[in-house]
Amino acid sequence: MRGNTRSDTRPEIELRRELHALGLRFRKNYSIRLEGVVRHLDVAFPRQRVAVFVDGCFWHGCSVHGTTPGRNAQYWAAKMERTLSRDRAVNAALRQEGWTVVRIWEHVSPKTAAIEVREVLGCAEQHTR
Ligand SMILES: [Zn+2]
């Protein structure tokens, strides 16, 4: 569970490895205060203000793998809805502060994800000039 006790998930570790392979330097588990609440960014590029999250398919309701289990469906739906509304709040707060938010599904190959992040960084770089 991704709450106060954070541990690095395998997709996060693999994405970081690919980002390194592309020669990108970043901060991991970057803490930032947003609207009075401390949030943790999976991967952050503070200078370019690019935040990257690796979203688990189940918890974040991916359209391919995020199906609600039959048992206790209401319980899980409520729990997932809380995750999604937190995602939306974090996205909005970051954008408010001038950050670009990249959300990567855990089912995306780390290589593809890393290339997407590099492209976003390229755009962010041009805007800061
Ligand atoms: Zn998925």
PDB file of C-alpha atoms and ligand atoms in Angstrom:
ATOM      1  CA  MET A   1       0.000   0.000   0.000  1.00  0.00           C
ATOM      2  CA  ARG A   2       1.306   3.387  -0.886  1.00  0.00           C
ATOM      3  CA  GLY A   3       0.698   5.654   2.052  1.00  0.00           C
ATOM      4  CA  ASN A   4       2.973   6.898   4.755  1.00  0.00           C
ATOM      5  CA  THR A   5       5.268   3.924   4.611  1.00  0.00           C
ATOM      6  CA  ARG A   6       6.670   4.168   1.151  1.00  0.00           C
ATOM      7  CA  SER A   7       8.630   1.458  -0.512  1.00  0.00           C
ATOM      8  CA  ASP A   8       9.923   1.524  -4.029  1.00  0.00           C
ATOM      9  CA  THR A   9       7.875  -0.619  -6.362  1.00  0.00           C
ATOM     10  CA  ARG A  10       9.518  -2.676  -9.069  1.00  0.00           C
ATOM     11  CA  PRO A  11       8.132  -0.519 -11.923  1.00  0.00           C
ATOM     12  CA  GLU A  12       9.593   2.578 -10.206  1.00  0.00           C
ATOM     13  CA  ILE A  13      13.002   0.966  -9.837  1.00  0.00           C
ATOM     14  CA  GLU A  14      12.992  -0.145 -13.472  1.00  0.00           C
ATOM     15  CA  LEU A  15      11.933   3.276 -14.690  1.00  0.00           C
ATOM     16  CA  ARG A  16      14.752   4.906 -12.708  1.00  0.00           C
ATOM     17  CA  ARG A  17      17.237   2.478 -14.203  1.00  0.00           C
ATOM     18  CA  GLU A  18      16.086   3.415 -17.717  1.00  0.00           C
ATOM     19  CA  LEU A  19      16.199   7.124 -16.914  1.00  0.00           C
ATOM     20  CA  HIS A  20      19.783   6.683 -15.743  1.00  0.00           C
ATOM     21  CA  ALA A  21      20.557   4.794 -18.942  1.00  0.00           C
ATOM     22  CA  LEU A  22      19.345   7.849 -20.892  1.00  0.00           C
ATOM     23  CA  GLY A  23      21.739  10.000 -18.865  1.00  0.00           C
ATOM     24  CA  LEU A  24      18.962  11.799 -16.984  1.00  0.00           C
ATOM     25  CA  ARG A  25      19.560  12.942 -13.419  1.00  0.00           C
ATOM     26  CA  PHE A  26      16.622  13.119 -11.057  1.00  0.00           C
ATOM     27  CA  ARG A  27      15.530  13.010  -7.434  1.00  0.00           C
ATOM     28  CA  LYS A  28      13.579  10.065  -6.140  1.00  0.00           C
ATOM     29  CA  ASN A  29      10.835  10.166  -3.512  1.00  0.00           C
ATOM     30  CA  TYR A  30      11.055  13.933  -3.671  1.00  0.00           C
ATOM     31  CA  SER A  31       9.101  15.641  -0.887  1.00  0.00           C
ATOM     32  CA  ILE A  32       7.128  18.728  -1.713  1.00  0.00           C
ATOM     33  CA  ARG A  33       4.588  20.663   0.311  1.00  0.00           C
ATOM     34  CA  LEU A  34       1.400  21.215  -1.661  1.00  0.00           C
ATOM     35  CA  GLU A  35      -1.465  23.135  -0.122  1.00  0.00           C
ATOM     36  CA  GLY A  36      -0.085  22.408   3.333  1.00  0.00           C
ATOM     37  CA  VAL A  37       0.315  18.661   2.782  1.00  0.00           C
ATOM     38  CA  VAL A  38       3.660  16.955   2.193  1.00  0.00           C
ATOM     39  CA  ARG A  39       3.516  14.809  -0.951  1.00  0.00           C
ATOM     40  CA  HIS A  40       6.107  12.472  -2.360  1.00  0.00           C
ATOM     41  CA  LEU A  41       6.963  12.435  -6.018  1.00  0.00           C
ATOM     42  CA  ASP A  42       8.207   9.059  -7.277  1.00  0.00           C
ATOM     43  CA  VAL A  43      10.676  10.792  -9.580  1.00  0.00           C
ATOM     44  CA  ALA A  44      11.234  14.533  -9.765  1.00  0.00           C
ATOM     45  CA  PHE A  45      13.217  16.918 -11.936  1.00  0.00           C
ATOM     46  CA  PRO A  46      13.014  19.989  -9.694  1.00  0.00           C
ATOM     47  CA  ARG A  47      14.836  22.394 -12.037  1.00  0.00           C
ATOM     48  CA  GLN A  48      12.548  21.643 -14.970  1.00  0.00           C
ATOM     49  CA  ARG A  49       9.613  21.173 -12.602  1.00  0.00           C
ATOM     50  CA  VAL A  50       8.649  17.815 -14.008  1.00  0.00           C
ATOM     51  CA  ALA A  51       7.011  15.275 -11.675  1.00  0.00           C
ATOM     52  CA  VAL A  52       6.756  11.607 -12.618  1.00  0.00           C
ATOM     53  CA  PHE A  53       4.461   9.097 -10.964  1.00  0.00           C
ATOM     54  CA  VAL A  54       4.325   5.389 -11.651  1.00  0.00           C
ATOM     55  CA  ASP A  55       0.709   4.399 -11.074  1.00  0.00           C
ATOM     56  CA  GLY A  56      -0.224   0.853 -10.135  1.00  0.00           C
ATOM     57  CA  CYS A  57      -2.872  -0.509 -12.500  1.00  0.00           C
ATOM     58  CA  PHE A  58      -5.138  -1.760  -9.741  1.00  0.00           C
ATOM     59  CA  TRP A  59      -5.118   1.139  -7.296  1.00  0.00           C
ATOM     60  CA  HIS A  60      -5.184   3.849  -9.894  1.00  0.00           C
ATOM     61  CA  GLY A  61      -7.852   2.149 -12.010  1.00  0.00           C
ATOM     62  CA  CYS A  62      -6.076   1.480 -15.293  1.00  0.00           C
ATOM     63  CA  SER A  63      -8.671   0.799 -17.987  1.00  0.00           C
ATOM     64  CA  VAL A  64      -6.916  -2.446 -18.962  1.00  0.00           C
ATOM     65  CA  HIS A  65      -6.111  -4.004 -15.568  1.00  0.00           C
ATOM     66  CA  GLY A  66      -8.065  -1.944 -13.087  1.00  0.00           C
ATOM     67  CA  THR A  67     -11.186  -4.045 -12.899  1.00  0.00           C
ATOM     68  CA  THR A  68     -13.061  -3.965  -9.616  1.00  0.00           C
ATOM     69  CA  PRO A  69     -13.086  -7.329  -7.840  1.00  0.00           C
ATOM     70  CA  GLY A  70     -16.492  -8.919  -7.481  1.00  0.00           C
ATOM     71  CA  ARG A  71     -16.202  -9.458  -3.744  1.00  0.00           C
ATOM     72  CA  ASN A  72     -16.580  -6.359  -1.607  1.00  0.00           C
ATOM     73  CA  ALA A  73     -16.920  -4.422  -4.834  1.00  0.00           C
ATOM     74  CA  GLN A  74     -18.286  -1.348  -3.082  1.00  0.00           C
ATOM     75  CA  TYR A  75     -15.439  -1.335  -0.562  1.00  0.00           C
ATOM     76  CA  TRP A  76     -12.793  -1.499  -3.281  1.00  0.00           C
ATOM     77  CA  ALA A  77     -14.581   1.017  -5.462  1.00  0.00           C
ATOM     78  CA  ALA A  78     -14.631   3.511  -2.584  1.00  0.00           C
ATOM     79  CA  LYS A  79     -10.963   2.900  -1.828  1.00  0.00           C
ATOM     80  CA  MET A  80      -9.982   3.333  -5.472  1.00  0.00           C
ATOM     81  CA  GLU A  81     -12.100   6.455  -5.762  1.00  0.00           C
ATOM     82  CA  ARG A  82     -10.138   7.958  -2.862  1.00  0.00           C
ATOM     83  CA  THR A  83      -6.876   7.150  -4.639  1.00  0.00           C
ATOM     84  CA  LEU A  84      -8.127   8.719  -7.849  1.00  0.00           C
ATOM     85  CA  SER A  85      -9.381  11.855  -6.185  1.00  0.00           C
ATOM     86  CA  ARG A  86      -6.013  12.183  -4.403  1.00  0.00           C
ATOM     87  CA  ASP A  87      -4.271  11.791  -7.784  1.00  0.00           C
ATOM     88  CA  ARG A  88      -6.413  14.559  -9.222  1.00  0.00           C
ATOM     89  CA  ALA A  89      -5.764  16.857  -6.257  1.00  0.00           C
ATOM     90  CA  VAL A  90      -2.000  16.278  -6.442  1.00  0.00           C
ATOM     91  CA  ASN A  91      -1.986  16.849 -10.220  1.00  0.00           C
ATOM     92  CA  ALA A  92      -3.922  20.084  -9.849  1.00  0.00           C
ATOM     93  CA  ALA A  93      -1.762  21.371  -6.983  1.00  0.00           C
ATOM     94  CA  LEU A  94       1.459  20.585  -8.866  1.00  0.00           C
ATOM     95  CA  ARG A  95       0.224  22.298 -12.039  1.00  0.00           C
ATOM     96  CA  GLN A  96      -0.753  25.280  -9.943  1.00  0.00           C
ATOM     97  CA  GLU A  97       2.906  25.480  -8.866  1.00  0.00           C
ATOM     98  CA  GLY A  98       4.086  25.291 -12.460  1.00  0.00           C
ATOM     99  CA  TRP A  99       4.988  21.611 -12.551  1.00  0.00           C
ATOM    100  CA  THR A 100       4.390  19.311 -15.481  1.00  0.00           C
ATOM    101  CA  VAL A 101       2.912  16.002 -14.324  1.00  0.00           C
ATOM    102  CA  VAL A 102       3.694  12.733 -16.068  1.00  0.00           C
ATOM    103  CA  ARG A 103       1.784   9.656 -14.956  1.00  0.00           C
ATOM    104  CA  ILE A 104       3.051   6.316 -16.163  1.00  0.00           C
ATOM    105  CA  TRP A 105       1.018   3.125 -15.885  1.00  0.00           C
ATOM    106  CA  GLU A 106       2.964   0.285 -14.337  1.00  0.00           C
ATOM    107  CA  HIS A 107       2.136  -1.866 -17.392  1.00  0.00           C
ATOM    108  CA  VAL A 108       4.057   0.472 -19.727  1.00  0.00           C
ATOM    109  CA  SER A 109       7.537  -0.836 -20.499  1.00  0.00           C
ATOM    110  CA  PRO A 110      10.173   1.091 -18.511  1.00  0.00           C
ATOM    111  CA  LYS A 111      12.050   1.929 -21.726  1.00  0.00           C
ATOM    112  CA  THR A 112       8.974   3.465 -23.353  1.00  0.00           C
ATOM    113  CA  ALA A 113       8.185   5.346 -20.150  1.00  0.00           C
ATOM    114  CA  ALA A 114      11.734   6.719 -19.862  1.00  0.00           C
ATOM    115  CA  ILE A 115      11.618   7.996 -23.448  1.00  0.00           C
ATOM    116  CA  GLU A 116       8.294   9.693 -22.759  1.00  0.00           C
ATOM    117  CA  VAL A 117       9.791  11.387 -19.687  1.00  0.00           C
ATOM    118  CA  ARG A 118      12.775  12.563 -21.750  1.00  0.00           C
ATOM    119  CA  GLU A 119      10.417  14.098 -24.313  1.00  0.00           C
ATOM    120  CA  VAL A 120       8.489  15.954 -21.616  1.00  0.00           C
ATOM    121  CA  LEU A 121      11.783  17.194 -20.146  1.00  0.00           C
ATOM    122  CA  GLY A 122      12.796  18.508 -23.550  1.00  0.00           C
ATOM    123  CA  CYS A 123       9.610  20.571 -23.734  1.00  0.00           C
ATOM    124  CA  ALA A 124       9.946  21.810 -20.138  1.00  0.00           C
ATOM    125  CA  GLU A 125      13.540  22.819 -20.864  1.00  0.00           C
ATOM    126  CA  GLN A 126      12.449  25.040 -23.759  1.00  0.00           C
ATOM    127  CA  HIS A 127       9.845  26.780 -21.606  1.00  0.00           C
ATOM    128  CA  THR A 128      12.379  27.709 -18.938  1.00  0.00           C
ATOM    129  CA  ARG A 129      14.672  29.422 -21.460  1.00  0.00           C
TER     130      ARG A 129
HETATM  131 ZN    ZN B   1      -2.621  -1.599 -16.637  1.00  0.00          ZN
END
